[in-house]
Amino acid sequence: MSAIDFLKKLPAAFDASAAAGTDAVVQFAISSPAYLTIKGGSCSLDQGTAANADVTLTMEDDDLVSLLKGDLNGMTAFMTGKLQLDGDMMLAQRMTSFFDASKLG
């Protein structure tokens, strides 16, 4: 499964209660750039580059899928150079808790 196909699953797996009070834009700098907009208890995915992302995650497609599935630890990915972050690092750390992993398959 491509990274963009995996990212398209995120809105359906979004847990609004876990992300309560979070309004943010998360940019994924991957082979086909995309960004998540989390606002008002909802989540949407758009392809392309966001005008004002709160955090940008730059990584290889396969590593992103592994990270979002929980197979790759975010801190390990960051420390080994598989993940580069620009912006709100705390948001990046909290982001995986906003999604129900069982719905991501």
mmCIF file with all atom_site columns, C-alpha atoms in Angstrom:
data_model
loop_
_atom_site.group_PDB
_atom_site.id
_atom_site.type_symbol
_atom_site.label_atom_id
_atom_site.label_alt_id
_atom_site.label_comp_id
_atom_site.label_asym_id
_atom_site.label_entity_id
_atom_site.label_seq_id
_atom_site.pdbx_PDB_ins_code
_atom_site.Cartn_x
_atom_site.Cartn_y
_atom_site.Cartn_z
_atom_site.occupancy
_atom_site.B_iso_or_equiv
_atom_site.pdbx_formal_charge
_atom_site.auth_seq_id
_atom_site.auth_comp_id
_atom_site.auth_asym_id
_atom_site.auth_atom_id
_atom_site.pdbx_PDB_model_num
ATOM 1   C CA . MET A 1 1   ? 0.000   0.000  0.000  1.00 0.00 ? 1   MET A CA 1
ATOM 2   C CA . SER A 1 2   ? 1.325   3.421  -0.926 1.00 0.00 ? 2   SER A CA 1
ATOM 3   C CA . ALA A 1 3   ? 1.774   6.102  1.702  1.00 0.00 ? 3   ALA A CA 1
ATOM 4   C CA . ILE A 1 4   ? -0.923  8.284  0.130  1.00 0.00 ? 4   ILE A CA 1
ATOM 5   C CA . ASP A 1 5   ? -3.398  5.371  0.146  1.00 0.00 ? 5   ASP A CA 1
ATOM 6   C CA . PHE A 1 6   ? -2.605  4.803  3.812  1.00 0.00 ? 6   PHE A CA 1
ATOM 7   C CA . LEU A 1 7   ? -3.023  8.505  4.622  1.00 0.00 ? 7   LEU A CA 1
ATOM 8   C CA . LYS A 1 8   ? -6.465  8.446  2.987  1.00 0.00 ? 8   LYS A CA 1
ATOM 9   C CA . LYS A 1 9   ? -7.558  6.069  5.786  1.00 0.00 ? 9   LYS A CA 1
ATOM 10  C CA . LEU A 1 10  ? -6.720  8.563  8.540  1.00 0.00 ? 10  LEU A CA 1
ATOM 11  C CA . PRO A 1 11  ? -9.927  10.657 8.478  1.00 0.00 ? 11  PRO A CA 1
ATOM 12  C CA . ALA A 1 12  ? -12.065 7.520  9.005  1.00 0.00 ? 12  ALA A CA 1
ATOM 13  C CA . ALA A 1 13  ? -9.823  6.434  11.907 1.00 0.00 ? 13  ALA A CA 1
ATOM 14  C CA . PHE A 1 14  ? -9.832  9.890  13.526 1.00 0.00 ? 14  PHE A CA 1
ATOM 15  C CA . ASP A 1 15  ? -10.769 9.964  17.226 1.00 0.00 ? 15  ASP A CA 1
ATOM 16  C CA . ALA A 1 16  ? -12.200 13.430 17.865 1.00 0.00 ? 16  ALA A CA 1
ATOM 17  C CA . SER A 1 17  ? -12.182 12.982 21.642 1.00 0.00 ? 17  SER A CA 1
ATOM 18  C CA . ALA A 1 18  ? -8.441  12.166 21.630 1.00 0.00 ? 18  ALA A CA 1
ATOM 19  C CA . ALA A 1 19  ? -7.760  15.315 19.604 1.00 0.00 ? 19  ALA A CA 1
ATOM 20  C CA . ALA A 1 20  ? -10.150 17.561 21.564 1.00 0.00 ? 20  ALA A CA 1
ATOM 21  C CA . GLY A 1 21  ? -9.027  21.185 21.457 1.00 0.00 ? 21  GLY A CA 1
ATOM 22  C CA . THR A 1 22  ? -6.509  20.568 18.675 1.00 0.00 ? 22  THR A CA 1
ATOM 23  C CA . ASP A 1 23  ? -6.621  22.737 15.573 1.00 0.00 ? 23  ASP A CA 1
ATOM 24  C CA . ALA A 1 24  ? -3.607  21.963 13.422 1.00 0.00 ? 24  ALA A CA 1
ATOM 25  C CA . VAL A 1 25  ? -2.264  21.294 9.959  1.00 0.00 ? 25  VAL A CA 1
ATOM 26  C CA . VAL A 1 26  ? 0.186   18.393 9.575  1.00 0.00 ? 26  VAL A CA 1
ATOM 27  C CA . GLN A 1 27  ? 2.212   18.314 6.363  1.00 0.00 ? 27  GLN A CA 1
ATOM 28  C CA . PHE A 1 28  ? 3.619   15.015 5.093  1.00 0.00 ? 28  PHE A CA 1
ATOM 29  C CA . ALA A 1 29  ? 6.652   15.606 2.867  1.00 0.00 ? 29  ALA A CA 1
ATOM 30  C CA . ILE A 1 30  ? 6.646   12.272 1.056  1.00 0.00 ? 30  ILE A CA 1
ATOM 31  C CA . SER A 1 31  ? 6.772   11.212 -2.619 1.00 0.00 ? 31  SER A CA 1
ATOM 32  C CA . SER A 1 32  ? 3.243   12.645 -3.105 1.00 0.00 ? 32  SER A CA 1
ATOM 33  C CA . PRO A 1 33  ? 2.947   15.481 -0.560 1.00 0.00 ? 33  PRO A CA 1
ATOM 34  C CA . ALA A 1 34  ? -0.262  15.616 1.458  1.00 0.00 ? 34  ALA A CA 1
ATOM 35  C CA . TYR A 1 35  ? -1.542  17.317 4.577  1.00 0.00 ? 35  TYR A CA 1
ATOM 36  C CA . LEU A 1 36  ? -4.055  16.680 7.332  1.00 0.00 ? 36  LEU A CA 1
ATOM 37  C CA . THR A 1 37  ? -6.241  19.447 8.664  1.00 0.00 ? 37  THR A CA 1
ATOM 38  C CA . ILE A 1 38  ? -7.529  18.828 12.189 1.00 0.00 ? 38  ILE A CA 1
ATOM 39  C CA . LYS A 1 39  ? -10.111 21.401 13.202 1.00 0.00 ? 39  LYS A CA 1
ATOM 40  C CA . GLY A 1 40  ? -13.318 21.519 15.185 1.00 0.00 ? 40  GLY A CA 1
ATOM 41  C CA . GLY A 1 41  ? -13.354 17.804 15.950 1.00 0.00 ? 41  GLY A CA 1
ATOM 42  C CA . SER A 1 42  ? -12.892 16.687 12.351 1.00 0.00 ? 42  SER A CA 1
ATOM 43  C CA . CYS A 1 43  ? -10.006 15.600 10.174 1.00 0.00 ? 43  CYS A CA 1
ATOM 44  C CA . SER A 1 44  ? -9.527  15.898 6.430  1.00 0.00 ? 44  SER A CA 1
ATOM 45  C CA . LEU A 1 45  ? -6.725  14.952 4.049  1.00 0.00 ? 45  LEU A CA 1
ATOM 46  C CA . ASP A 1 46  ? -5.704  16.982 1.021  1.00 0.00 ? 46  ASP A CA 1
ATOM 47  C CA . GLN A 1 47  ? -2.963  16.294 -1.480 1.00 0.00 ? 47  GLN A CA 1
ATOM 48  C CA . GLY A 1 48  ? -0.341  18.937 -2.064 1.00 0.00 ? 48  GLY A CA 1
ATOM 49  C CA . THR A 1 49  ? 1.403   21.407 0.191  1.00 0.00 ? 49  THR A CA 1
ATOM 50  C CA . ALA A 1 50  ? -0.350  23.373 2.927  1.00 0.00 ? 50  ALA A CA 1
ATOM 51  C CA . ALA A 1 51  ? 0.143   27.120 3.057  1.00 0.00 ? 51  ALA A CA 1
ATOM 52  C CA . ASN A 1 52  ? 0.764   27.152 6.821  1.00 0.00 ? 52  ASN A CA 1
ATOM 53  C CA . ALA A 1 53  ? 1.557   23.764 8.354  1.00 0.00 ? 53  ALA A CA 1
ATOM 54  C CA . ASP A 1 54  ? 2.022   23.543 12.128 1.00 0.00 ? 54  ASP A CA 1
ATOM 55  C CA . VAL A 1 55  ? 4.399   20.622 11.699 1.00 0.00 ? 55  VAL A CA 1
ATOM 56  C CA . THR A 1 56  ? 6.027   18.980 8.687  1.00 0.00 ? 56  THR A CA 1
ATOM 57  C CA . LEU A 1 57  ? 7.109   15.337 8.743  1.00 0.00 ? 57  LEU A CA 1
ATOM 58  C CA . THR A 1 58  ? 9.679   14.471 6.097  1.00 0.00 ? 58  THR A CA 1
ATOM 59  C CA . MET A 1 59  ? 10.371  10.783 5.552  1.00 0.00 ? 59  MET A CA 1
ATOM 60  C CA . GLU A 1 60  ? 10.340  7.910  3.092  1.00 0.00 ? 60  GLU A CA 1
ATOM 61  C CA . ASP A 1 61  ? 6.898   6.558  2.217  1.00 0.00 ? 61  ASP A CA 1
ATOM 62  C CA . ASP A 1 62  ? 7.470   3.090  3.720  1.00 0.00 ? 62  ASP A CA 1
ATOM 63  C CA . ASP A 1 63  ? 8.793   4.599  6.953  1.00 0.00 ? 63  ASP A CA 1
ATOM 64  C CA . LEU A 1 64  ? 5.726   6.849  7.253  1.00 0.00 ? 64  LEU A CA 1
ATOM 65  C CA . VAL A 1 65  ? 3.366   3.891  6.900  1.00 0.00 ? 65  VAL A CA 1
ATOM 66  C CA . SER A 1 66  ? 5.370   1.958  9.526  1.00 0.00 ? 66  SER A CA 1
ATOM 67  C CA . LEU A 1 67  ? 5.301   4.975  11.855 1.00 0.00 ? 67  LEU A CA 1
ATOM 68  C CA . LEU A 1 68  ? 1.551   5.479  11.572 1.00 0.00 ? 68  LEU A CA 1
ATOM 69  C CA . LYS A 1 69  ? 0.857   1.758  11.993 1.00 0.00 ? 69  LYS A CA 1
ATOM 70  C CA . GLY A 1 70  ? 2.919   1.776  15.178 1.00 0.00 ? 70  GLY A CA 1
ATOM 71  C CA . ASP A 1 71  ? 5.598   -0.528 13.777 1.00 0.00 ? 71  ASP A CA 1
ATOM 72  C CA . LEU A 1 72  ? 8.235   2.237  13.858 1.00 0.00 ? 72  LEU A CA 1
ATOM 73  C CA . ASN A 1 73  ? 8.804   4.243  17.024 1.00 0.00 ? 73  ASN A CA 1
ATOM 74  C CA . GLY A 1 74  ? 8.695   7.979  16.318 1.00 0.00 ? 74  GLY A CA 1
ATOM 75  C CA . MET A 1 75  ? 11.582  8.849  18.616 1.00 0.00 ? 75  MET A CA 1
ATOM 76  C CA . THR A 1 76  ? 13.718  6.083  17.124 1.00 0.00 ? 76  THR A CA 1
ATOM 77  C CA . ALA A 1 77  ? 12.868  7.273  13.614 1.00 0.00 ? 77  ALA A CA 1
ATOM 78  C CA . PHE A 1 78  ? 13.817  10.833 14.570 1.00 0.00 ? 78  PHE A CA 1
ATOM 79  C CA . MET A 1 79  ? 17.070  9.855  16.287 1.00 0.00 ? 79  MET A CA 1
ATOM 80  C CA . THR A 1 80  ? 18.176  7.637  13.380 1.00 0.00 ? 80  THR A CA 1
ATOM 81  C CA . GLY A 1 81  ? 17.393  10.256 10.731 1.00 0.00 ? 81  GLY A CA 1
ATOM 82  C CA . LYS A 1 82  ? 14.443  8.430  9.184  1.00 0.00 ? 82  LYS A CA 1
ATOM 83  C CA . LEU A 1 83  ? 12.163  11.261 10.299 1.00 0.00 ? 83  LEU A CA 1
ATOM 84  C CA . GLN A 1 84  ? 12.859  14.968 10.018 1.00 0.00 ? 84  GLN A CA 1
ATOM 85  C CA . LEU A 1 85  ? 10.506  17.352 11.802 1.00 0.00 ? 85  LEU A CA 1
ATOM 86  C CA . ASP A 1 86  ? 9.964   21.032 11.209 1.00 0.00 ? 86  ASP A CA 1
ATOM 87  C CA . GLY A 1 87  ? 7.598   22.899 13.508 1.00 0.00 ? 87  GLY A CA 1
ATOM 88  C CA . ASP A 1 88  ? 5.597   21.765 16.533 1.00 0.00 ? 88  ASP A CA 1
ATOM 89  C CA . MET A 1 89  ? 7.389   18.673 17.815 1.00 0.00 ? 89  MET A CA 1
ATOM 90  C CA . MET A 1 90  ? 4.869   18.172 20.628 1.00 0.00 ? 90  MET A CA 1
ATOM 91  C CA . LEU A 1 91  ? 2.049   17.991 18.074 1.00 0.00 ? 91  LEU A CA 1
ATOM 92  C CA . ALA A 1 92  ? 4.009   15.377 16.133 1.00 0.00 ? 92  ALA A CA 1
ATOM 93  C CA . GLN A 1 93  ? 4.426   13.304 19.300 1.00 0.00 ? 93  GLN A CA 1
ATOM 94  C CA . ARG A 1 94  ? 0.712   13.484 20.155 1.00 0.00 ? 94  ARG A CA 1
ATOM 95  C CA . MET A 1 95  ? -0.549  12.928 16.621 1.00 0.00 ? 95  MET A CA 1
ATOM 96  C CA . THR A 1 96  ? -0.557  9.122  16.598 1.00 0.00 ? 96  THR A CA 1
ATOM 97  C CA . SER A 1 97  ? -2.945  9.134  19.597 1.00 0.00 ? 97  SER A CA 1
ATOM 98  C CA . PHE A 1 98  ? -5.528  10.964 17.451 1.00 0.00 ? 98  PHE A CA 1
ATOM 99  C CA . PHE A 1 99  ? -6.219  7.848  15.375 1.00 0.00 ? 99  PHE A CA 1
ATOM 100 C CA . ASP A 1 100 ? -7.660  4.402  16.128 1.00 0.00 ? 100 ASP A CA 1
ATOM 101 C CA . ALA A 1 101 ? -4.911  2.068  14.917 1.00 0.00 ? 101 ALA A CA 1
ATOM 102 C CA . SER A 1 102 ? -7.370  -0.829 14.612 1.00 0.00 ? 102 SER A CA 1
ATOM 103 C CA . LYS A 1 103 ? -9.090  1.054  11.753 1.00 0.00 ? 103 LYS A CA 1
ATOM 104 C CA . LEU A 1 104 ? -5.842  1.532  9.849  1.00 0.00 ? 104 LEU A CA 1
ATOM 105 C CA . GLY A 1 105 ? -5.139  -2.142 9.156  1.00 0.00 ? 105 GLY A CA 1
#
